[in-house]
Tab-separated table of C-alpha atoms in Angstrom:
chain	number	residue	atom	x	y	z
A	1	UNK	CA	-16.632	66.234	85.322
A	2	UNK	CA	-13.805	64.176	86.769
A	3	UNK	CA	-12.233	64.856	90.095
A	4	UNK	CA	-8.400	66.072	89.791
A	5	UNK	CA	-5.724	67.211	91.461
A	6	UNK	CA	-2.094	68.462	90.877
A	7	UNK	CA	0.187	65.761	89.748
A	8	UNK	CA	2.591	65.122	92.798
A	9	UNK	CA	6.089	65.176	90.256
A	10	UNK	CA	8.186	67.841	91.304
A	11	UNK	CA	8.462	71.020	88.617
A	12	UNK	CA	4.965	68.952	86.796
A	13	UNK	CA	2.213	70.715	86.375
A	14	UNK	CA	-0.426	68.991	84.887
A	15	UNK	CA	-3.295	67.157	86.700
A	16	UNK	CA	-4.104	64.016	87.673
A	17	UNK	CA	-7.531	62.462	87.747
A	18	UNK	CA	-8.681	60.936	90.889
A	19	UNK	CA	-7.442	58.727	92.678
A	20	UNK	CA	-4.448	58.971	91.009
A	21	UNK	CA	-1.412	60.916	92.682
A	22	UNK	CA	0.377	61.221	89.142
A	23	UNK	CA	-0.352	62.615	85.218
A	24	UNK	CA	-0.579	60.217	82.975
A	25	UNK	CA	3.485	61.058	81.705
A	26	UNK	CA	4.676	60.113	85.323
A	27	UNK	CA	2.310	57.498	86.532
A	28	UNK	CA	4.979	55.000	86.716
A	29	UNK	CA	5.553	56.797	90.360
A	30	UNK	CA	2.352	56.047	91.413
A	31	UNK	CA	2.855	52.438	93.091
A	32	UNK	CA	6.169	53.075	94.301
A	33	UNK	CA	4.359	56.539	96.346
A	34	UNK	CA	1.788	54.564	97.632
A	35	UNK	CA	4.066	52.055	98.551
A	36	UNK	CA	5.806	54.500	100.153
A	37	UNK	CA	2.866	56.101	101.904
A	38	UNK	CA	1.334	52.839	103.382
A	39	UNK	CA	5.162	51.965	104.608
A	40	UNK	CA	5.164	54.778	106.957
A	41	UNK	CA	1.242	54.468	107.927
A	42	UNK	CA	2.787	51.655	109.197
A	43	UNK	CA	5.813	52.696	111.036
A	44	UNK	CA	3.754	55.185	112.206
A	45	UNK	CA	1.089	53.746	113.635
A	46	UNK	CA	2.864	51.991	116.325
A	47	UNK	CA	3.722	55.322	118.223
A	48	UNK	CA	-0.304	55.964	118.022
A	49	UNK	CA	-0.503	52.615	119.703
A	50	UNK	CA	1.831	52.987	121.837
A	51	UNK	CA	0.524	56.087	123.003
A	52	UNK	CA	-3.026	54.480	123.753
A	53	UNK	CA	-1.756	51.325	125.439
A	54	UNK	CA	-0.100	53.116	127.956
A	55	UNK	CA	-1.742	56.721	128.598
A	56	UNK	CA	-5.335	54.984	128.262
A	57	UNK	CA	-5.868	51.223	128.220
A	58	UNK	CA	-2.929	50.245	130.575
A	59	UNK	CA	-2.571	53.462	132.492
A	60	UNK	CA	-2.652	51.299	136.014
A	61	UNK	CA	-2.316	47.717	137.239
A	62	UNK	CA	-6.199	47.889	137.853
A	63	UNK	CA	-7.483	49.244	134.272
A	64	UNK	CA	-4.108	46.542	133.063
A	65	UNK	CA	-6.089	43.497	134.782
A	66	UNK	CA	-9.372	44.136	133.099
A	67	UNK	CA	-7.998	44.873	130.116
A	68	UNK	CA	-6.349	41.311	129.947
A	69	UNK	CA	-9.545	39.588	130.958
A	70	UNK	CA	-10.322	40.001	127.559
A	71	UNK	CA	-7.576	37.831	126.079
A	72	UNK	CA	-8.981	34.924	128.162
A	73	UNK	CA	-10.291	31.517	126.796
A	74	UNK	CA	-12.916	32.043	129.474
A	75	UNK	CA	-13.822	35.683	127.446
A	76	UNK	CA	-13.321	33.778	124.161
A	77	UNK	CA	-15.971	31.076	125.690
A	78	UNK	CA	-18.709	33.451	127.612
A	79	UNK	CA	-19.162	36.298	124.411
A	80	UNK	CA	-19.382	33.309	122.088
A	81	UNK	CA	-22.103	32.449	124.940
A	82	UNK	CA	-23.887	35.651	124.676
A	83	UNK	CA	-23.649	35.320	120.434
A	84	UNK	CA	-25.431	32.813	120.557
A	85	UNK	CA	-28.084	33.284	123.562
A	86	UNK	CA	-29.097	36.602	121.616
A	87	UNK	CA	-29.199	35.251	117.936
A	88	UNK	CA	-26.501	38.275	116.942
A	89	UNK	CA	-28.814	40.743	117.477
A	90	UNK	CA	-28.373	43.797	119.390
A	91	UNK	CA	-30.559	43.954	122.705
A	92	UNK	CA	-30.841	47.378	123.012
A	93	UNK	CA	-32.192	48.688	119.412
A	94	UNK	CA	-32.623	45.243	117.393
A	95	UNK	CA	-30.367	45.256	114.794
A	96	UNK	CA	-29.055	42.010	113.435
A	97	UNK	CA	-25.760	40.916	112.725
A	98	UNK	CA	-24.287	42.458	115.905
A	99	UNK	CA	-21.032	40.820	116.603
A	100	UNK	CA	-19.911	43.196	119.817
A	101	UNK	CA	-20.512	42.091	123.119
A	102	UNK	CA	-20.758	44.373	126.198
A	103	UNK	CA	-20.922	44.107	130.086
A	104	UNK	CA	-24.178	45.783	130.750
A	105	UNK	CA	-22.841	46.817	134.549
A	106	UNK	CA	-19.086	47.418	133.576
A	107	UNK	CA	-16.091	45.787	134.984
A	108	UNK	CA	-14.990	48.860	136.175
A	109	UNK	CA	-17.881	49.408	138.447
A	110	UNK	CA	-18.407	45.659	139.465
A	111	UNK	CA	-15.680	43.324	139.082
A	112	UNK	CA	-17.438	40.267	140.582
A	113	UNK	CA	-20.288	40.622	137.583
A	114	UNK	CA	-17.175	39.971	134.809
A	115	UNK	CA	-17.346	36.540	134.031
A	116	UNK	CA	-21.653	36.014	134.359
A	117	UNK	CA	-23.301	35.651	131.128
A	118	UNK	CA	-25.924	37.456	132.934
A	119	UNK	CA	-24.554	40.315	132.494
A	120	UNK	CA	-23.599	40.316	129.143
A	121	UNK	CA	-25.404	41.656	125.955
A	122	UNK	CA	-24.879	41.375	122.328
A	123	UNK	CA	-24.496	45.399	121.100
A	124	UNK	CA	-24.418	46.957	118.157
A	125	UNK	CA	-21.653	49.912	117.553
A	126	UNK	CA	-24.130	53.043	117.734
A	127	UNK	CA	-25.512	51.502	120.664
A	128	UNK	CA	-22.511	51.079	122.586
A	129	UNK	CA	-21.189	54.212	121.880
A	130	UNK	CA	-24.407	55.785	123.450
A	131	UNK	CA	-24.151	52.997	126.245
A	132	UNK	CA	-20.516	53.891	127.025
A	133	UNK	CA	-21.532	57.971	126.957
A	134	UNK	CA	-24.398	56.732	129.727
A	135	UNK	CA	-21.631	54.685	131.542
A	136	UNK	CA	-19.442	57.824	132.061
A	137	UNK	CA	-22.271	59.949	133.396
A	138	UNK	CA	-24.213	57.092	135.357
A	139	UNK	CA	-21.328	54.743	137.302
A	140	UNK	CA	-18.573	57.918	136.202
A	141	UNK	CA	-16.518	55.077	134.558
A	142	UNK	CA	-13.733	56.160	132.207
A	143	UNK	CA	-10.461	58.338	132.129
A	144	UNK	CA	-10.464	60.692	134.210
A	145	UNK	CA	-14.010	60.611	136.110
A	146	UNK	CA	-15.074	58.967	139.625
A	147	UNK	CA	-17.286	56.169	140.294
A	148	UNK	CA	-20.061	57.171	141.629
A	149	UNK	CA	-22.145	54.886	144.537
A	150	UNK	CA	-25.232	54.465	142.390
A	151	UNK	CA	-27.639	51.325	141.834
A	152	UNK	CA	-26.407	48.755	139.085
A	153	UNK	CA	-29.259	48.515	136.698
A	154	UNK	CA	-29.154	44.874	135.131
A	155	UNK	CA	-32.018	45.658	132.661
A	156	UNK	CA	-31.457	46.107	128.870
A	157	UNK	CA	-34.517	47.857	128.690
A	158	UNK	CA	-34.545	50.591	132.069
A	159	UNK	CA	-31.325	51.430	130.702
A	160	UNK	CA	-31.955	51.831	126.659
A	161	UNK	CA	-34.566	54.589	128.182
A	162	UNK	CA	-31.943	56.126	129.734
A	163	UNK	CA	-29.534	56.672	127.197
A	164	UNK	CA	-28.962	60.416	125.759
A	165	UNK	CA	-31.442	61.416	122.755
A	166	UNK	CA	-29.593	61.610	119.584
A	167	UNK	CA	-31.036	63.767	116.901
């Protein structure tokens, strides 16, 4: 059986198969409400941006000058760098066609390590979300936390052990 849902004419009862917003006697609504709806997903969606540009990404001159390392040829150059060095495939689990690439001590703990192609790794998206989780609790990068004085740890593998267990 077909997924509905009420037809969104006002006073119209009658349903409307999915995805459809409208019966079939006032689908000639339909485009102009989407239309509509992806007109203020836009318009909207710059407030959300704002908001994270400038309570987390740019919150100080500091996290401001990493940040724009990023939008440097020399970035541009050393992740293409990395791309290449590891094939596209992530370092940590394997996975190919991994198109992210991470500082494996971050910027925040060691500027000086930034621009080395040493320390950088091609990364796929689970695994940097589990590295940046090990970040916050190992260096104490991130909003909000302290670094801490610990050893870096340069080694894909030492710190792929370390990572939390996800189950």
């Amino acid at each position: 059986m077909p997924r509905v849902r009420r037809c969104r004419q006002p006073g119209c009862h009658a349903m409307a198969q999915f995805p459809n917003h409208y019966c079939s006697e006032h689908i000639e609504h339909e485009a102009e409400y989407l239309a509509n709806r992806q007109r203020w997903a836009r318009s909207h969606s710059k407030q959300y941006q704002h908001k994270y540009n400038h309570v987390t990404r740019y919150r100080n001159d500091i996290k401001s000058e990493q940040y724009n390392f990023y939008r440097t040829t020399t970035w541009v150059r050393l992740r293409q760098q990395a791309l290449d060095r590891d094939h596209y495939v992530c370092r940590y689990c394997g996975q190919p066609n991994s198109k992210t690439v991470d500082h494996i001590v971050p910027i925040e703990y060691d500027k000086q390590l930034k621009d080395h192609l040493d320390n950088l790794a091609t990364i796929c998206c689970k695994c940097h979300r589990l590295k940046t989780d090990w970040e916050r609790s190992w260096y104490g990068t991130g909003k909000g936390n302290q670094l801490k004085n610990v050893p870096e740890i340069l080694e894909v593998s030492k710190i792929k052990k370390l990572f939390p267990k996800t189950e």
